[in-house]
């Protein structure tokens, strides 16, 4: 039997091969490799999809977060609140600006930041909050925005795992001051290389990030300030424009597969399935399908024996990583994030997954 992978990018390519190949050859014929009309087109396409006025294509999701912080003049002496249970980049960029990451524990049922603990972490130096819509599930944005408004804090949404997710009819990424997306190949909308975008309703922030992504210049060789080299390239943009019309269908399929997993695993006593109500006003896009189990290494071994891939996102909470040792946190500071790190396991998830494969996976976990 062949291996069952976490994602199958080849299957997706085969399903839209003609469109992808056509997108590639147009960009090459037009030699529109960096910036240019394909980037502009994708920025317009994404703006329409998200119902947001401004989109800036950048190099990666990491840069989308970093440039958002820079555009808000966040740096040395400032504090930014975020979750310790996320991909490293979320907090890395805070530290890269010179500001201090301040962690707040998660809600064990959603794996997202526990908004009820945010206020006690706010000090006079707090400038912003970065909620992460982890695994594709929207964070508690209505409560979080109220807290941010009350304390005059900016909100930068890390929507890297959640493109297309919504709360009611509002897409995540369009609720805070800026929203940040990643087009890393395995994300729900994946490019064929690195890519990212910042979205905003604020024209001033848009103008700042347009400059910051391109050496501080809007006009060539007229650099108004110091910036960065963080442009989206034309090939990636054209591929993203070709894929975007399929995103809603792909996200629906992910939800369907998640329901299939949860149904098949409901009676399995060695694990718990995601605590998510499919009728909720939070539209989860299941970037990952993640179970919790006290028997993780046993289940992982069974999966390995059956040729099934699985992944731990994330095995070490950020406050316990060597890179953040200087912040002075210790074990026990964020018990829910620590417990989650020792118990989560993500199973294969991609739109082209088949129910028969899900049955093989769930059947093997006994
Ligand atoms: C993928 C990801 C990022 C970083 O995106 P890149 O495009 O890989 O730089 C940031 N935050 C989260 C939560 C992510 O999943």
mmCIF file of N, CA, C and O in Angstrom, residues 24 39 42 52 55 69 89 91 112 125 181 183 187 219 223 227 230 236 241 252 256 284 310 312-313 327 350 352:
data_model
loop_
_atom_site.group_PDB
_atom_site.id
_atom_site.type_symbol
_atom_site.label_atom_id
_atom_site.label_comp_id
_atom_site.label_asym_id
_atom_site.label_seq_id
_atom_site.Cartn_x
_atom_site.Cartn_y
_atom_site.Cartn_z
ATOM 1 N N UNK A 24 1.278 30.080 -15.801
ATOM 2 C CA UNK A 24 2.741 30.096 -15.868
ATOM 3 C C UNK A 24 3.239 30.652 -17.194
ATOM 4 O O UNK A 24 4.085 31.541 -17.229
ATOM 5 N N UNK A 39 0.590 40.586 -10.213
ATOM 6 C CA UNK A 39 0.495 40.880 -8.776
ATOM 7 C C UNK A 39 -0.683 41.812 -8.535
ATOM 8 O O UNK A 39 -1.503 41.593 -7.636
ATOM 9 N N UNK A 42 -3.923 39.880 -8.828
ATOM 10 C CA UNK A 42 -4.216 39.028 -7.672
ATOM 11 C C UNK A 42 -4.636 39.869 -6.469
ATOM 12 O O UNK A 42 -5.553 39.497 -5.728
ATOM 13 N N UNK A 52 -12.574 43.658 1.061
ATOM 14 C CA UNK A 52 -11.709 44.570 1.806
ATOM 15 C C UNK A 52 -11.094 45.517 0.770
ATOM 16 O O UNK A 52 -10.829 45.093 -0.366
ATOM 17 N N UNK A 55 -5.257 45.445 -0.467
ATOM 18 C CA UNK A 55 -4.469 44.219 -0.351
ATOM 19 C C UNK A 55 -3.063 44.512 -0.853
ATOM 20 O O UNK A 55 -2.891 45.122 -1.913
ATOM 21 N N UNK A 69 3.486 45.220 11.722
ATOM 22 C CA UNK A 69 4.029 45.808 12.954
ATOM 23 C C UNK A 69 4.833 47.065 12.636
ATOM 24 O O UNK A 69 4.707 48.097 13.308
ATOM 25 N N UNK A 89 6.846 32.005 13.789
ATOM 26 C CA UNK A 89 6.905 33.319 13.124
ATOM 27 C C UNK A 89 6.024 34.374 13.792
ATOM 28 O O UNK A 89 6.370 35.551 13.815
ATOM 29 N N UNK A 91 5.444 35.125 16.836
ATOM 30 C CA UNK A 91 6.132 35.859 17.906
ATOM 31 C C UNK A 91 7.515 36.326 17.458
ATOM 32 O O UNK A 91 8.023 37.351 17.939
ATOM 33 N N UNK A 112 -7.155 28.428 20.530
ATOM 34 C CA UNK A 112 -6.888 29.848 20.256
ATOM 35 C C UNK A 112 -6.686 30.613 21.562
ATOM 36 O O UNK A 112 -7.030 30.121 22.643
ATOM 37 N N UNK A 125 2.686 49.693 28.244
ATOM 38 C CA UNK A 125 3.523 49.540 27.041
ATOM 39 C C UNK A 125 2.870 48.703 25.941
ATOM 40 O O UNK A 125 3.415 48.587 24.843
ATOM 41 N N UNK A 181 -1.916 36.961 5.616
ATOM 42 C CA UNK A 181 -2.129 35.658 4.984
ATOM 43 C C UNK A 181 -0.814 35.103 4.472
ATOM 44 O O UNK A 181 0.069 35.851 4.059
ATOM 45 N N UNK A 183 0.769 32.209 1.697
ATOM 46 C CA UNK A 183 0.479 31.329 0.558
ATOM 47 C C UNK A 183 1.546 30.246 0.421
ATOM 48 O O UNK A 183 1.813 29.757 -0.675
ATOM 49 N N UNK A 187 -0.599 25.712 2.548
ATOM 50 C CA UNK A 187 -1.717 26.440 3.175
ATOM 51 C C UNK A 187 -2.993 26.245 2.339
ATOM 52 O O UNK A 187 -2.932 25.748 1.210
ATOM 53 N N UNK A 219 7.978 55.294 -5.840
ATOM 54 C CA UNK A 219 8.476 55.647 -7.164
ATOM 55 C C UNK A 219 9.899 55.129 -7.250
ATOM 56 O O UNK A 219 10.675 55.251 -6.302
ATOM 57 N N UNK A 223 13.664 56.815 -2.832
ATOM 58 C CA UNK A 223 13.409 56.130 -1.574
ATOM 59 C C UNK A 223 13.103 57.143 -0.486
ATOM 60 O O UNK A 223 13.946 57.969 -0.142
ATOM 61 N N UNK A 227 13.339 50.640 3.899
ATOM 62 C CA UNK A 227 12.302 49.608 3.833
ATOM 63 C C UNK A 227 12.907 48.229 3.758
ATOM 64 O O UNK A 227 13.972 47.986 4.329
ATOM 65 N N UNK A 230 10.461 42.808 -0.037
ATOM 66 C CA UNK A 230 9.449 41.809 0.294
ATOM 67 C C UNK A 230 8.298 41.856 -0.694
ATOM 68 O O UNK A 230 7.160 42.137 -0.338
ATOM 69 N N UNK A 236 3.870 33.470 -8.768
ATOM 70 C CA UNK A 236 3.035 33.089 -7.611
ATOM 71 C C UNK A 236 1.676 33.759 -7.693
ATOM 72 O O UNK A 236 0.639 33.141 -7.447
ATOM 73 N N UNK A 241 -4.186 33.630 -8.455
ATOM 74 C CA UNK A 241 -5.421 34.081 -9.123
ATOM 75 C C UNK A 241 -6.147 32.903 -9.764
ATOM 76 O O UNK A 241 -7.377 32.855 -9.773
ATOM 77 N N UNK A 252 -14.882 23.848 1.720
ATOM 78 C CA UNK A 252 -16.064 23.014 1.998
ATOM 79 C C UNK A 252 -15.671 21.537 2.074
ATOM 80 O O UNK A 252 -16.147 20.801 2.937
ATOM 81 N N UNK A 256 -16.016 18.851 5.101
ATOM 82 C CA UNK A 256 -16.668 17.559 4.897
ATOM 83 C C UNK A 256 -15.768 16.424 5.430
ATOM 84 O O UNK A 256 -16.240 15.523 6.132
ATOM 85 N N UNK A 284 -15.118 27.286 10.247
ATOM 86 C CA UNK A 284 -13.778 26.706 10.406
ATOM 87 C C UNK A 284 -13.346 26.155 9.041
ATOM 88 O O UNK A 284 -14.130 25.447 8.405
ATOM 89 N N UNK A 310 1.486 11.803 10.007
ATOM 90 C CA UNK A 310 0.785 12.663 10.966
ATOM 91 C C UNK A 310 1.814 13.686 11.434
ATOM 92 O O UNK A 310 3.012 13.493 11.231
ATOM 93 N N UNK A 312 2.823 16.942 14.497
ATOM 94 C CA UNK A 312 2.513 17.641 15.749
ATOM 95 C C UNK A 312 2.696 19.141 15.519
ATOM 96 O O UNK A 312 3.810 19.600 15.299
ATOM 97 N N UNK A 313 1.574 19.864 15.511
ATOM 98 C CA UNK A 313 1.632 21.334 15.438
ATOM 99 C C UNK A 313 1.090 21.864 16.748
ATOM 100 O O UNK A 313 -0.115 21.825 16.943
ATOM 101 N N UNK A 327 13.114 35.918 27.472
ATOM 102 C CA UNK A 327 11.891 36.547 27.982
ATOM 103 C C UNK A 327 11.618 36.137 29.427
ATOM 104 O O UNK A 327 10.816 36.789 30.112
ATOM 105 N N UNK A 350 -6.542 17.456 3.240
ATOM 106 C CA UNK A 350 -6.471 18.241 2.004
ATOM 107 C C UNK A 350 -7.755 17.985 1.229
ATOM 108 O O UNK A 350 -8.416 16.954 1.439
ATOM 109 N N UNK A 352 -8.581 17.002 -1.668
ATOM 110 C CA UNK A 352 -8.705 15.843 -2.554
ATOM 111 C C UNK A 352 -8.718 14.517 -1.788
ATOM 112 O O UNK A 352 -8.797 13.449 -2.400
#
